[in-house]
Short mmCIF file of C-alpha atoms in Angstrom, two decimals:
data_model
loop_
_atom_site.label_atom_id
_atom_site.label_comp_id
_atom_site.label_asym_id
_atom_site.label_seq_id
_atom_site.Cartn_x
_atom_site.Cartn_y
_atom_site.Cartn_z
CA UNK A 1 6.17 27.10 -47.38
CA UNK A 2 3.47 24.41 -47.04
CA UNK A 3 4.29 20.91 -48.19
CA UNK A 4 1.88 18.26 -49.40
CA UNK A 5 3.99 15.62 -47.69
CA UNK A 6 3.65 15.66 -43.91
CA UNK A 7 7.01 15.35 -42.19
CA UNK A 8 6.30 12.82 -39.47
CA UNK A 9 9.93 12.53 -38.41
CA UNK A 10 10.26 16.20 -37.57
CA UNK A 11 12.20 16.22 -34.28
CA UNK A 12 10.36 19.19 -32.81
CA UNK A 13 7.01 17.36 -32.86
CA UNK A 14 6.04 16.10 -29.42
CA UNK A 15 4.26 13.09 -30.88
CA UNK A 16 7.22 12.13 -33.06
CA UNK A 17 9.62 12.52 -30.18
CA UNK A 18 7.46 10.38 -27.91
CA UNK A 19 7.20 7.66 -30.57
CA UNK A 20 10.93 7.68 -31.25
CA UNK A 21 11.73 7.54 -27.56
CA UNK A 22 9.28 4.65 -27.06
CA UNK A 23 10.70 2.72 -30.02
CA UNK A 24 14.22 3.25 -28.79
CA UNK A 25 13.64 2.36 -25.14
CA UNK A 26 10.86 -0.17 -25.34
CA UNK A 27 10.67 -1.86 -28.74
CA UNK A 28 8.10 -4.62 -29.16
CA UNK A 29 10.87 -7.25 -28.82
CA UNK A 30 11.48 -6.04 -25.26
CA UNK A 31 7.80 -5.72 -24.46
CA UNK A 32 6.93 -9.22 -25.66
CA UNK A 33 10.20 -11.17 -25.56
CA UNK A 34 10.56 -14.80 -26.63
CA UNK A 35 13.96 -15.28 -25.01
CA UNK A 36 15.48 -14.23 -21.73
CA UNK A 37 18.87 -14.51 -20.04
CA UNK A 38 19.78 -18.06 -19.05
CA UNK A 39 20.26 -17.03 -15.40
CA UNK A 40 16.51 -16.43 -15.05
CA UNK A 41 16.06 -19.96 -13.77
CA UNK A 42 14.67 -19.95 -10.25
CA UNK A 43 11.24 -20.34 -8.66
CA UNK A 44 11.63 -16.90 -7.16
CA UNK A 45 10.97 -15.40 -10.58
CA UNK A 46 7.39 -16.71 -10.78
CA UNK A 47 6.23 -14.55 -7.87
CA UNK A 48 6.15 -11.40 -9.97
CA UNK A 49 3.75 -12.82 -12.51
CA UNK A 50 1.76 -14.54 -9.73
CA UNK A 51 1.35 -11.14 -8.05
CA UNK A 52 0.06 -9.64 -11.31
CA UNK A 53 -2.30 -12.59 -11.79
CA UNK A 54 -3.70 -12.17 -8.27
CA UNK A 55 -4.19 -8.48 -8.99
CA UNK A 56 -6.18 -9.41 -12.09
CA UNK A 57 -8.45 -11.69 -10.01
CA UNK A 58 -8.84 -8.93 -7.40
CA UNK A 59 -9.91 -6.43 -10.05
CA UNK A 60 -12.30 -8.88 -11.73
CA UNK A 61 -14.01 -9.88 -8.47
CA UNK A 62 -13.94 -6.26 -7.27
CA UNK A 63 -15.72 -5.06 -10.40
CA UNK A 64 -18.54 -7.56 -9.77
CA UNK A 65 -18.82 -6.41 -6.14
CA UNK A 66 -18.81 -2.77 -7.27
CA UNK A 67 -21.68 -3.37 -9.68
CA UNK A 68 -23.80 -4.91 -6.93
CA UNK A 69 -22.90 -2.49 -4.14
CA UNK A 70 -21.06 -2.82 -0.81
CA UNK A 71 -23.90 -4.55 1.08
CA UNK A 72 -24.83 -7.14 -1.54
CA UNK A 73 -22.66 -9.89 -0.12
CA UNK A 74 -24.45 -9.75 3.25
CA UNK A 75 -27.74 -10.92 1.73
CA UNK A 76 -26.77 -13.07 -1.24
CA UNK A 77 -24.98 -16.42 -1.43
CA UNK A 78 -23.59 -15.44 -4.82
CA UNK A 79 -22.42 -12.15 -3.32
CA UNK A 80 -20.75 -13.95 -0.44
CA UNK A 81 -18.94 -16.20 -2.89
CA UNK A 82 -17.68 -13.26 -4.98
CA UNK A 83 -16.64 -11.55 -1.76
CA UNK A 84 -14.69 -14.70 -0.85
CA UNK A 85 -12.96 -14.61 -4.24
CA UNK A 86 -12.04 -10.99 -3.59
CA UNK A 87 -10.85 -11.73 -0.06
CA UNK A 88 -8.65 -14.70 -0.94
CA UNK A 89 -7.19 -13.12 -4.05
CA UNK A 90 -6.09 -10.22 -1.84
CA UNK A 91 -4.48 -12.63 0.62
CA UNK A 92 -2.69 -14.42 -2.22
CA UNK A 93 -1.70 -11.10 -3.79
CA UNK A 94 0.07 -9.96 -0.64
CA UNK A 95 1.74 -13.33 -0.10
CA UNK A 96 3.10 -13.37 -3.66
CA UNK A 97 4.10 -9.72 -3.53
CA UNK A 98 5.99 -10.04 -0.24
CA UNK A 99 7.92 -13.08 -1.52
CA UNK A 100 8.61 -11.18 -4.76
CA UNK A 101 9.82 -8.16 -2.81
CA UNK A 102 12.14 -10.19 -0.57
CA UNK A 103 13.44 -12.04 -3.61
CA UNK A 104 14.26 -8.78 -5.36
CA UNK A 105 15.91 -7.45 -2.20
CA UNK A 106 18.27 -10.42 -1.94
CA UNK A 107 19.05 -10.09 -5.66
CA UNK A 108 19.87 -6.38 -5.08
CA UNK A 109 17.61 -5.92 -8.08
CA UNK A 110 18.21 -2.16 -8.20
CA UNK A 111 21.70 -2.70 -9.65
CA UNK A 112 22.50 -1.52 -13.15
CA UNK A 113 20.35 1.62 -13.18
CA UNK A 114 17.26 -0.30 -12.06
CA UNK A 115 16.51 1.95 -9.07
CA UNK A 116 13.25 3.12 -10.64
CA UNK A 117 12.07 -0.49 -10.88
CA UNK A 118 12.65 -0.98 -7.15
CA UNK A 119 11.06 2.37 -6.26
CA UNK A 120 7.90 1.79 -8.31
CA UNK A 121 7.63 -1.75 -6.95
CA UNK A 122 7.93 -0.66 -3.33
CA UNK A 123 5.47 2.22 -3.88
CA UNK A 124 3.06 -0.33 -5.39
CA UNK A 125 3.44 -2.36 -2.18
CA UNK A 126 2.60 0.67 -0.02
CA UNK A 127 -0.38 1.68 -2.20
CA UNK A 128 -1.60 -1.93 -2.07
CA UNK A 129 -1.65 -1.76 1.72
CA UNK A 130 -3.68 1.46 1.57
CA UNK A 131 -6.08 -0.10 -0.95
CA UNK A 132 -6.56 -3.23 1.14
CA UNK A 133 -7.01 -1.12 4.27
CA UNK A 134 -9.82 0.92 2.68
CA UNK A 135 -11.33 -2.37 1.53
CA UNK A 136 -11.49 -3.58 5.12
CA UNK A 137 -13.20 -0.29 6.03
CA UNK A 138 -15.90 -0.76 3.40
CA UNK A 139 -16.99 -4.27 4.36
CA UNK A 140 -19.99 -2.72 6.15
CA UNK A 141 -19.77 -5.25 8.98
CA UNK A 142 -18.36 -5.43 12.50
CA UNK A 143 -14.76 -5.59 11.27
CA UNK A 144 -15.12 -2.28 9.45
CA UNK A 145 -16.78 -0.69 12.50
CA UNK A 146 -13.91 -1.81 14.69
CA UNK A 147 -11.14 -0.91 12.26
CA UNK A 148 -12.66 2.55 11.68
CA UNK A 149 -12.88 3.19 15.41
CA UNK A 150 -9.30 2.08 16.10
CA UNK A 151 -7.64 3.50 13.00
CA UNK A 152 -9.10 6.97 13.35
CA UNK A 153 -6.83 7.62 16.34
CA UNK A 154 -3.70 6.89 14.34
CA UNK A 155 -4.60 9.18 11.46
CA UNK A 156 -5.98 11.89 13.76
CA UNK A 157 -2.83 11.85 15.87
CA UNK A 158 -0.73 13.29 13.04
CA UNK A 159 -3.44 15.49 11.56
CA UNK A 160 -4.16 13.32 8.50
CA UNK A 161 -7.53 12.31 9.93
CA UNK A 162 -8.85 15.80 9.24
CA UNK A 163 -8.94 14.94 5.53
CA UNK A 164 -8.60 11.14 5.36
CA UNK A 165 -11.66 10.18 7.43
CA UNK A 166 -11.71 6.45 8.03
CA UNK A 167 -15.14 6.67 9.67
CA UNK A 168 -16.62 8.15 6.47
CA UNK A 169 -17.85 5.15 4.49
CA UNK A 170 -18.53 7.19 1.36
CA UNK A 171 -15.00 8.58 1.24
CA UNK A 172 -13.40 5.21 1.94
CA UNK A 173 -15.51 3.45 -0.67
CA UNK A 174 -14.53 5.94 -3.36
CA UNK A 175 -10.90 5.65 -2.31
CA UNK A 176 -11.12 1.87 -2.49
CA UNK A 177 -12.91 1.46 -5.82
CA UNK A 178 -11.69 4.51 -7.73
CA UNK A 179 -8.69 6.54 -6.61
CA UNK A 180 -6.38 3.90 -5.09
CA UNK A 181 -6.93 1.20 -7.77
CA UNK A 182 -6.18 3.85 -10.38
CA UNK A 183 -2.94 4.79 -8.64
CA UNK A 184 -2.00 1.14 -8.06
CA UNK A 185 -2.79 0.23 -11.67
CA UNK A 186 -0.72 3.11 -13.00
CA UNK A 187 2.28 2.34 -10.78
CA UNK A 188 2.06 -1.36 -11.64
CA UNK A 189 2.09 -0.58 -15.37
CA UNK A 190 5.12 1.69 -14.93
CA UNK A 191 6.83 -0.98 -12.82
CA UNK A 192 6.27 -3.72 -15.40
CA UNK A 193 7.40 -1.45 -18.24
CA UNK A 194 10.57 -0.67 -16.25
CA UNK A 195 11.24 -4.40 -15.90
CA UNK A 196 10.75 -4.95 -19.63
CA UNK A 197 12.84 -1.93 -20.53
CA UNK A 198 15.80 -2.61 -18.26
CA UNK A 199 15.61 -6.40 -18.32
CA UNK A 200 16.02 -8.79 -15.40
CA UNK A 201 18.98 -7.86 -13.22
CA UNK A 202 22.02 -10.12 -13.81
CA UNK A 203 23.42 -12.24 -10.97
CA UNK A 204 25.61 -10.57 -8.39
CA UNK A 205 29.27 -11.18 -9.35
CA UNK A 206 28.30 -12.08 -12.93
CA UNK A 207 30.85 -9.59 -14.22
CA UNK A 208 33.42 -9.89 -11.44
CA UNK A 209 36.33 -11.52 -13.30
CA UNK A 210 38.25 -12.19 -10.08
CA UNK A 211 35.65 -14.75 -9.04
CA UNK A 212 35.39 -16.59 -12.35
CA UNK A 213 36.90 -20.00 -12.70
CA UNK A 214 37.17 -20.64 -8.95
CA UNK A 215 34.72 -23.53 -9.07
CA UNK A 216 36.20 -25.07 -12.18
CA UNK B 1 33.50 4.43 -7.52
CA UNK B 2 36.57 2.41 -8.53
CA UNK B 3 37.29 1.62 -12.19
CA UNK B 4 36.41 -2.06 -11.62
CA UNK B 5 33.13 -1.22 -9.92
CA UNK B 6 32.30 1.28 -12.62
CA UNK B 7 32.89 -1.34 -15.32
CA UNK B 8 30.70 -3.87 -13.48
CA UNK B 9 27.99 -1.26 -13.00
CA UNK B 10 28.11 -0.45 -16.70
CA UNK B 11 27.82 -4.12 -17.70
CA UNK B 12 24.95 -4.69 -15.26
CA UNK B 13 22.96 -1.90 -16.89
CA UNK B 14 23.70 -2.97 -20.49
CA UNK B 15 21.56 -5.50 -22.37
CA UNK B 16 22.54 -9.10 -21.53
CA UNK B 17 25.08 -10.52 -23.97
CA UNK B 18 25.42 -13.99 -22.47
CA UNK B 19 23.44 -17.19 -22.95
CA UNK B 20 19.68 -16.94 -23.35
CA UNK B 21 16.85 -19.43 -23.20
CA UNK B 22 13.34 -19.68 -24.63
CA UNK B 23 10.75 -17.61 -22.83
CA UNK B 24 7.05 -17.43 -23.75
CA UNK B 25 5.85 -14.45 -21.72
CA UNK B 26 2.22 -14.74 -22.88
CA UNK B 27 2.04 -18.45 -22.03
CA UNK B 28 3.62 -17.77 -18.64
CA UNK B 29 1.03 -15.08 -17.90
CA UNK B 30 -1.93 -17.26 -18.92
CA UNK B 31 -0.72 -20.25 -16.88
CA UNK B 32 -0.09 -18.03 -13.83
CA UNK B 33 -3.56 -16.52 -14.12
CA UNK B 34 -5.12 -19.98 -14.34
CA UNK B 35 -3.19 -21.23 -11.30
CA UNK B 36 -4.06 -18.19 -9.18
CA UNK B 37 -7.71 -18.33 -10.27
CA UNK B 38 -7.93 -22.01 -9.33
CA UNK B 39 -6.22 -21.38 -6.00
CA UNK B 40 -8.59 -18.50 -5.24
CA UNK B 41 -11.57 -20.58 -6.26
CA UNK B 42 -10.51 -23.49 -4.04
CA UNK B 43 -9.88 -21.27 -1.01
CA UNK B 44 -13.21 -19.49 -1.53
CA UNK B 45 -15.17 -22.73 -1.80
CA UNK B 46 -13.62 -24.38 1.24
CA UNK B 47 -12.87 -21.38 3.47
CA UNK B 48 -15.44 -18.70 2.59
CA UNK B 49 -14.86 -15.22 3.99
CA UNK B 50 -15.60 -13.42 7.26
CA UNK B 51 -18.75 -11.36 7.69
CA UNK B 52 -19.56 -10.66 11.32
CA UNK B 53 -22.76 -8.54 11.39
CA UNK B 54 -22.31 -4.91 12.37
CA UNK B 55 -23.24 -3.76 15.86
CA UNK B 56 -26.33 -1.63 16.38
CA UNK B 57 -27.47 0.78 19.06
CA UNK B 58 -30.52 -1.43 19.44
CA UNK B 59 -28.25 -4.37 20.23
CA UNK B 60 -26.24 -2.28 22.66
CA UNK B 61 -29.29 -1.04 24.58
CA UNK B 62 -30.83 -4.51 24.62
CA UNK B 63 -27.71 -6.32 25.83
CA UNK B 64 -26.41 -3.73 28.30
CA UNK B 65 -28.95 -0.97 28.84
CA UNK B 66 -27.16 0.37 31.93
CA UNK B 67 -23.98 0.92 29.95
CA UNK B 68 -25.88 2.65 27.16
CA UNK B 69 -27.70 4.81 29.72
CA UNK B 70 -24.46 5.72 31.48
CA UNK B 71 -22.79 6.60 28.17
CA UNK B 72 -25.70 8.90 27.30
CA UNK B 73 -25.18 10.68 30.62
CA UNK B 74 -21.45 11.01 29.92
CA UNK B 75 -22.25 12.60 26.56
CA UNK B 76 -24.42 15.19 28.34
CA UNK B 77 -21.76 15.76 31.02
CA UNK B 78 -18.96 16.09 28.50
CA UNK B 79 -16.97 13.32 30.19
CA UNK B 80 -17.09 10.77 27.36
CA UNK B 81 -14.04 10.04 25.21
CA UNK B 82 -15.49 11.78 22.15
CA UNK B 83 -16.52 14.86 24.16
CA UNK B 84 -12.92 15.43 25.27
CA UNK B 85 -11.21 14.14 22.11
CA UNK B 86 -9.97 17.35 20.50
CA UNK B 87 -9.26 17.78 16.79
CA UNK B 88 -10.65 17.03 14.29
CA UNK B 89 -13.97 16.84 16.23
CA UNK B 90 -13.82 19.58 18.87
CA UNK B 91 -11.43 21.75 20.88
CA UNK B 92 -11.98 20.04 24.21
CA UNK B 93 -8.60 18.27 24.15
CA UNK B 94 -5.12 19.02 22.82
CA UNK B 95 -4.74 15.61 21.16
CA UNK B 96 -1.49 13.71 20.73
CA UNK B 97 1.92 15.11 19.93
CA UNK B 98 5.21 14.21 18.33
CA UNK B 99 7.43 15.98 20.83
CA UNK B 100 7.08 19.68 19.98
CA UNK B 101 4.82 18.92 17.00
CA UNK B 102 1.11 19.14 17.83
CA UNK B 103 -0.04 18.03 14.38
CA UNK B 104 -3.45 16.84 15.54
CA UNK B 105 -4.26 20.17 17.11
CA UNK B 106 -2.76 22.18 14.26
CA UNK B 107 -4.87 20.34 11.66
CA UNK B 108 -7.93 21.90 13.30
CA UNK B 109 -11.58 20.95 13.60
CA UNK B 110 -12.82 19.47 10.32
CA UNK B 111 -15.70 17.31 11.55
CA UNK B 112 -17.35 19.30 14.35
CA UNK B 113 -19.08 17.11 16.87
CA UNK B 114 -20.91 18.24 20.00
CA UNK B 115 -21.44 14.99 21.86
CA UNK B 116 -24.34 16.21 24.00
CA UNK B 117 -26.30 17.68 21.13
CA UNK B 118 -25.35 15.27 18.32
CA UNK B 119 -25.73 12.05 20.31
CA UNK B 120 -28.54 12.86 22.77
CA UNK B 121 -30.48 16.12 22.39
CA UNK B 122 -30.87 16.27 18.60
CA UNK B 123 -31.93 12.58 18.18
CA UNK B 124 -34.47 13.00 21.02
CA UNK B 125 -35.83 16.13 19.33
CA UNK B 126 -36.16 14.38 15.96
CA UNK B 127 -38.88 12.06 17.20
CA UNK B 128 -42.14 12.54 19.07
CA UNK B 129 -41.43 11.74 22.71
CA UNK B 130 -43.52 10.76 25.74
CA UNK B 131 -44.66 13.78 27.74
CA UNK B 132 -42.03 13.45 30.49
CA UNK B 133 -39.18 13.19 27.96
CA UNK B 134 -40.55 16.13 25.95
CA UNK B 135 -40.71 18.17 29.16
CA UNK B 136 -37.17 17.17 30.12
CA UNK B 137 -35.97 18.13 26.66
CA UNK B 138 -37.65 21.52 26.99
CA UNK B 139 -36.09 22.07 30.43
CA UNK B 140 -32.63 21.16 29.13
CA UNK B 141 -32.87 23.45 26.13
CA UNK B 142 -33.96 26.45 28.17
CA UNK B 143 -31.54 25.91 31.07
CA UNK B 144 -28.36 27.88 31.61
CA UNK B 145 -25.10 26.19 30.59
CA UNK B 146 -23.90 26.12 34.18
CA UNK B 147 -27.04 24.28 35.29
CA UNK B 148 -26.78 21.74 32.46
CA UNK B 149 -23.19 21.09 33.41
CA UNK B 150 -23.97 20.73 37.11
CA UNK B 151 -26.89 18.32 36.60
CA UNK B 152 -25.06 16.09 34.14
CA UNK B 153 -21.71 16.04 35.98
CA UNK B 154 -23.35 15.32 39.34
CA UNK B 155 -25.41 12.52 37.85
CA UNK B 156 -22.40 11.08 36.01
CA UNK B 157 -20.46 11.09 39.30
CA UNK B 158 -23.36 9.42 41.09
CA UNK B 159 -23.47 6.71 38.42
CA UNK B 160 -19.72 6.20 38.62
CA UNK B 161 -20.00 5.79 42.41
CA UNK B 162 -22.24 2.76 41.90
CA UNK B 163 -20.24 1.46 38.90
CA UNK B 164 -22.91 2.36 36.38
CA UNK B 165 -25.73 0.45 38.06
CA UNK B 166 -28.61 2.79 37.24
CA UNK B 167 -31.07 1.43 39.80
CA UNK B 168 -28.57 1.99 42.63
CA UNK B 169 -27.92 5.69 42.08
CA UNK B 170 -28.51 7.93 45.09
CA UNK B 171 -31.27 10.47 44.64
CA UNK B 172 -30.23 14.06 44.06
CA UNK B 173 -30.79 17.18 41.98
CA UNK B 174 -29.95 15.94 38.52
CA UNK B 175 -32.50 18.08 36.65
CA UNK B 176 -33.81 16.49 33.42
CA UNK B 177 -30.70 14.33 32.85
CA UNK B 178 -32.10 10.97 34.09
CA UNK B 179 -35.24 11.42 32.00
CA UNK B 180 -33.23 12.34 28.90
CA UNK B 181 -30.98 9.29 29.33
CA UNK B 182 -34.00 7.08 29.89
CA UNK B 183 -35.69 8.50 26.79
CA UNK B 184 -32.61 7.91 24.64
CA UNK B 185 -32.25 4.36 25.97
CA UNK B 186 -35.88 3.70 25.04
CA UNK B 187 -35.24 5.06 21.55
CA UNK B 188 -32.16 2.87 21.15
CA UNK B 189 -34.02 -0.21 22.42
CA UNK B 190 -36.77 0.32 19.84
CA UNK B 191 -34.20 0.63 17.02
CA UNK B 192 -35.18 4.23 16.23
CA UNK B 193 -31.78 5.65 17.22
CA UNK B 194 -29.92 3.66 14.56
CA UNK B 195 -31.98 5.26 11.81
CA UNK B 196 -31.92 8.74 13.30
CA UNK B 197 -28.17 8.84 13.82
CA UNK B 198 -27.66 7.55 10.29
CA UNK B 199 -30.00 9.97 8.55
CA UNK B 200 -29.05 13.00 10.68
CA UNK B 201 -31.99 14.94 9.33
CA UNK B 202 -31.31 14.15 5.68
CA UNK B 203 -32.07 11.39 3.23
CA UNK B 204 -28.67 10.45 1.82
CA UNK B 205 -25.86 9.97 4.28
CA UNK B 206 -22.60 8.07 3.93
CA UNK B 207 -20.60 9.43 6.86
CA UNK B 208 -20.72 7.21 9.96
CA UNK B 209 -18.32 9.23 12.09
CA UNK B 210 -20.90 10.12 14.74
CA UNK B 211 -22.16 6.57 15.15
CA UNK B 212 -18.64 5.19 15.40
CA UNK B 213 -17.63 7.77 18.02
CA UNK B 214 -20.78 7.19 20.07
CA UNK B 215 -20.18 3.43 19.95
CA UNK B 216 -16.61 3.95 21.08
CA UNK B 217 -17.69 5.94 24.13
CA UNK B 218 -19.40 2.93 25.66
CA UNK B 219 -18.31 -0.59 26.51
CA UNK B 220 -20.30 -2.42 23.84
CA UNK B 221 -17.87 -1.99 20.92
CA UNK B 222 -14.83 -2.39 23.15
CA UNK B 223 -16.14 -5.62 24.68
CA UNK B 224 -16.94 -7.01 21.23
CA UNK B 225 -13.41 -6.14 20.05
CA UNK B 226 -11.87 -7.84 23.08
CA UNK B 227 -14.02 -10.94 22.58
CA UNK B 228 -12.89 -11.14 18.94
CA UNK B 229 -9.21 -10.69 19.93
CA UNK B 230 -8.99 -7.43 18.01
CA UNK B 231 -7.44 -5.15 20.62
CA UNK B 232 -4.26 -3.36 19.57
CA UNK B 233 -2.29 -4.71 22.53
CA UNK B 234 -2.91 -8.29 21.33
CA UNK B 235 -1.87 -7.81 17.69
CA UNK B 236 -5.47 -6.84 16.92
CA UNK B 237 -4.48 -4.59 14.03
CA UNK B 238 -3.64 -7.61 11.89
CA UNK B 239 -6.33 -9.92 13.25
CA UNK B 240 -9.78 -10.50 11.89
CA UNK B 241 -13.00 -11.97 13.23
CA UNK B 242 -13.25 -15.73 12.87
CA UNK B 243 -10.45 -18.00 11.73
CA UNK B 244 -9.19 -15.86 8.88
CA UNK B 245 -5.74 -14.42 8.18
CA UNK B 246 -6.67 -10.71 8.47
CA UNK B 247 -4.26 -7.97 7.45
CA UNK B 248 -1.07 -9.93 8.05
CA UNK B 249 0.87 -7.30 6.06
CA UNK B 250 0.38 -4.92 9.00
CA UNK B 251 2.52 -7.10 11.27
CA UNK B 252 5.33 -4.57 11.58
CA UNK B 253 2.88 -1.74 12.32
CA UNK B 254 1.21 -3.94 14.92
CA UNK B 255 4.53 -5.02 16.44
CA UNK B 256 5.34 -1.58 17.82
CA UNK B 257 2.17 -1.58 19.94
CA UNK B 258 3.41 -4.71 21.73
CA UNK B 259 6.77 -3.37 22.94
CA UNK B 260 8.06 -0.57 25.21
CA UNK B 261 7.98 2.36 25.22
CA UNK B 262 5.00 2.33 22.85
CA UNK B 263 2.89 0.02 25.01
CA UNK B 264 3.57 2.05 28.15
CA UNK B 265 0.62 4.40 27.81
CA UNK B 266 0.44 5.28 31.49
CA UNK B 267 3.88 6.56 32.37
CA UNK B 268 5.95 7.22 29.25
CA UNK B 269 5.50 10.28 27.02
CA UNK B 270 6.09 8.20 23.89
CA UNK B 271 3.67 5.52 25.10
CA UNK B 272 1.05 8.18 25.82
CA UNK B 273 1.43 9.41 22.24
CA UNK B 274 2.07 5.98 20.71
CA UNK B 275 -0.35 6.43 17.79
CA UNK B 276 1.54 9.49 16.56
CA UNK B 277 5.03 8.08 17.14
CA UNK B 278 4.25 4.73 15.52
CA UNK B 279 2.66 6.33 12.45
CA UNK B 280 5.66 8.62 12.07
CA UNK B 281 8.04 5.69 12.56
CA UNK B 282 6.22 3.63 9.93
CA UNK B 283 6.27 6.59 7.56
CA UNK B 284 10.01 6.88 8.06
CA UNK B 285 10.53 3.14 7.54
CA UNK B 286 8.36 3.18 4.42
CA UNK B 287 10.51 5.94 3.00
CA UNK B 288 13.52 3.79 3.87
CA UNK B 289 12.05 0.83 1.99
CA UNK B 290 11.49 2.91 -1.12
CA UNK B 291 14.97 4.44 -0.95
CA UNK B 292 16.93 1.22 -0.23
CA UNK B 293 18.95 1.49 -3.48
CA UNK B 294 20.45 4.74 -2.16
CA UNK B 295 21.09 3.79 1.47
CA UNK B 296 24.74 2.76 2.05
CA UNK B 297 25.02 -0.38 4.12
CA UNK B 298 21.46 -1.52 3.53
CA UNK B 299 21.88 -1.68 -0.23
CA UNK B 300 24.99 -3.83 0.10
CA UNK B 301 23.40 -6.31 2.52
CA UNK B 302 22.31 -8.66 -0.29
CA UNK B 303 25.90 -8.69 -1.55
CA UNK B 304 27.38 -9.38 1.89
CA UNK B 305 24.81 -12.01 2.87
CA UNK B 306 24.99 -14.47 -0.03
CA UNK B 307 21.39 -15.63 -0.28
CA UNK B 308 21.70 -14.84 -3.98
CA UNK B 309 23.89 -17.93 -4.23
CA UNK B 310 20.74 -20.02 -3.77
CA UNK B 311 18.71 -17.96 -6.25
CA UNK B 312 21.28 -18.16 -9.04
CA UNK B 313 22.85 -21.48 -7.98
CA UNK B 314 22.51 -22.96 -11.45
CA UNK B 315 24.12 -19.95 -13.11
CA UNK B 316 27.08 -19.85 -10.71
CA UNK B 317 27.71 -23.57 -11.21
CA UNK B 318 27.55 -23.26 -14.99
CA UNK B 319 29.79 -20.22 -15.08
CA UNK B 320 32.17 -21.49 -12.42
CA UNK B 321 31.84 -18.39 -10.30
CA UNK B 322 33.24 -18.91 -6.81
CA UNK B 323 32.56 -17.39 -3.45
CA UNK B 324 33.79 -13.95 -2.54
CA UNK B 325 36.94 -14.23 -0.42
CA UNK B 326 37.00 -12.69 3.02
CA UNK B 327 39.42 -9.79 3.26
#
């Protein structure tokens, strides 16, 4: 029988189930918190947000470069400056990300069912390297000539070079400005959502009662 | 897992019930973005970025015409690096291996390249040539394969005997090869070869594989790489032209090329196939990085080596949590 009132809570609806799951696992209070555990009090914690900020500058400067084309910066002072912004934001991005990664390693940040956070973060690191590498190949200067010549041997040696052709500027450019940023962006979003969902990992020994009170 | 460990694991995964402090996530993000933007701006203004102009065939022929000429002869003789490379360009070589795995060969030819035709004969035929070059081209095209091979190989050997000094080569029966090499060198010197190799008979072209391979066959690109300290044996993978940081994140990848057996190309089977072994090793290590939470021993390193004491120093002091006793 048809009803005038639509049953939005019907559990067999995919949309309703997705919404309920989202509200349960990632309510707005977790997504945009105004408090956090008191133990989150170290400089090491800023490197995550610094990495994201550097990524934002990379994307912004990269979009400008993409609009003007890969050879623009050779002939324009403005282009050279935007290219410099892109270059240095990449350098900062990797510096922040490596410190962030080491910090999370020494925190054993995968504890408490946070393995997916570590896995997405480390995959983001690997995809970032691939994205930066294709960027170096699309500089259309001597560096990209040299890197293409040298790198082809590595990829060819294991058969990957048959499909991933580092000497093909068109393929590398599309990889650099379309496919890899899309993958990196997606993984980064999943990684950040994992952090918000699971929360920041508590200190090692925080719940080990045998160690409590020793310093007192 | 013991009952104690299971209880700790359960508490670690549950929402934090202890003390909290104020945290403005939006403000933190905006401030971080401002700091990084300012830092990037400052570095860009004061340091700029590298942009060493690309090499050209014109530049090669002008700066070292004998080397260009000799390379053209090697392309005709089939003795250049690209001519004997193997997959994915041709079947002249077996490529590298990972022990019994011949992945390079098995992947097959995906970018067919015939060094003699693609680098010398076709470019010469694309442009109107002086009479002697046109005649040499006609002779080459109508000659038997065995004759082409004999002329080019003999001339290549004669050039090698005088270390590539073209004017010192002994006279002999080299057929049209010297004229073809001379014609191609003239084309390169005029700048015409750069355009012809790029266009390859079409208008739009974004694949530079042929140019890169041709460059790599001679000494011009290699010398420029050495001068810029970019060779693999000197950490070149993570270097960059000028005084810039380069791809420092490739340090581990680059490290393997500096140490035995990977840097022993001449006499060790792993060194001779270093590219394949190092890529496989890095793939394995990357998988290890991703899977650290599941690798016994590695995943407990941060617990055994108490660097976390520095990270959460304030928390441990507040909570009065002491050091783990040695058993």
